[in-house]
C-alpha cells in the first residue's frame, strides 16, 4: 500500500464529552477539560479524537438533538474553547473529529420552529409532515428507535411529523435540496475551522421511502427486545437515495483534502454496509464496522466474520473495527476483565482503523445506575429491557481523589465503585495494568508496518484459539489469542518458527506452543 493516510495508519479514540473531564465544577465534562487531558492521550498513543456532539442542544438525547449546528453548547464551553482545543490537538499531532448529526435536528432548532409554524411556511418541507391515515391515526406503522410510534401529532397544523428517535428529534427531509445545501454548509463551516473530519450519526437512516409504506412485522420479535424491533426497518432506512447524499458529503470533504475523513455510523449487515464505501463514486471513508460489538465471543465465529469482512471489502475500501461506543455495553462487561485484554489485542492487531471508546483502556465496566439517577431517555421510555445507555457513559477516572479527578463537583452520573484503584494515574504506574497493555499495543502498532498497514491472513486453529498473520514486505507477525479461560495448545506454523514473543496480555513467561488461560500473544 503506497502512502496510507493518517486515518488508515492511525487509531481513533471516542470521547463522550460530558464524562471526560470537567473544568468548572458543574459535574459535566467540557472542552477545556478535554484540552487539559490531551497529554494523557498522547501518552497512551492514539492519533485522533472523535468528540460526541458539543453543539447547542436542549439535551433531550444528550446532544444528539442539535439546536444549532454551528455553535458550541455553553455547558461545554465557547467557540474560543473549541478553537483552542483544536489548536492544542494539532500542536500535539492529534486529529479532531466532530459528530455530525444530519438525520434529525432538535425540535428547538429554528428551522423546526419555522417548519411547524404553518403548512405554507417556506421550511415546511424541510421536515417530514404527513396527513393522518384514513382512520385518523399515524400515517404508517413506523416505530421510533426509542419506542412508540415514530409520528407525532401537531395540533396547530393538523399533521404528523416523523421522528426516528425522540419526538424532540424531528427528522429532516433530505429529499429537499435546500436541506442538502444547508447541511453541506455545516460541514464546510467546521472544515473551514480546521476539523479533520466527522463521524456521521445514523447515516443509514437519512432517507426514507418516498411513499412511506408500512414496514413489515418482525417475525422474531418478542416484547423483551424493545419496541423498535417490532417491525423490520425496510422502508424507513437504507434507501438507495442515501448514497447520493453520502457522495455529496464526500465531495465536500475531498474538496479540502484526502486527509479529511468521513466515518458513517451504520448498523447493517456486511453486504449492505459495503455499499457505503461507494459504488462508482466514493462515499464515506469508513463505514463503521460494529461486528466485534455484536458477535458472540467465540474463536470460530470471529475467525469467520473477520475473513468474510475482509473478502467483502470493495477494491480500495479500507477496513475498520470498533469494540465499544456510547450506545452499547462495554467490552469489560461483555467479556470480563481478562478477555477485555484479549479483545484489546484483537482490536489493535486486526487490519484496519480501530476505534477505542474512552474508559475501555482502564477496563471500565458498565456502571450500575440507581433508578433515581437514570437519565437516558431510552431507558426512561422503555424501562427494564436492558436498553439503558447511562452505564456506559459514566465519568472517566483519572486519579484516586474523591471524584476521581473528573470534577470537583457532583458527577452527573455515578463513578464506578473501584475508581480508587481503577484510574489512569494508578494504571500508568503499573506495567501489568490494562492501560499499560493498551499503551504497549498502540506503540507496537505504530512501530510495525505489518500491524498498521500490512495484509491480514488467517492461520489454521482449533478450539478457543484465534490466530492470524500480519504481513508487510518481508515483515511477518503472528497474533494468537486464547478466547477461553483454560490453557490451550497451539501448533506454531513453520513460517513463524523463528519469531519471538513481543507482547503477551499476561506478561512474562509466555509460551506460544501453549497459551495460558485468557492469553493473547503477538509474535514478530
Ligand atoms: C446514534 C447515536 C445515539 C443517538 C441516536 C440518535 O445512534 O449514537 O447515541 O441516540 O443516534 O441521534
Ligand atoms: Ca463542566
PDB file of C-alpha atoms in Angstrom, residues 61 111 305 503:
ATOM      1  CA  UNK A  61     -30.800  12.945  23.823  1.00  0.00           C
ATOM      2  CA  UNK A 111     -35.681  25.502  11.286  1.00  0.00           C
ATOM      3  CA  UNK A 305     -16.543 -12.919  10.383  1.00  0.00           C
ATOM      4  CA  UNK A 503       3.813  -8.912  23.809  1.00  0.00           C
TER       5      UNK A 503
END
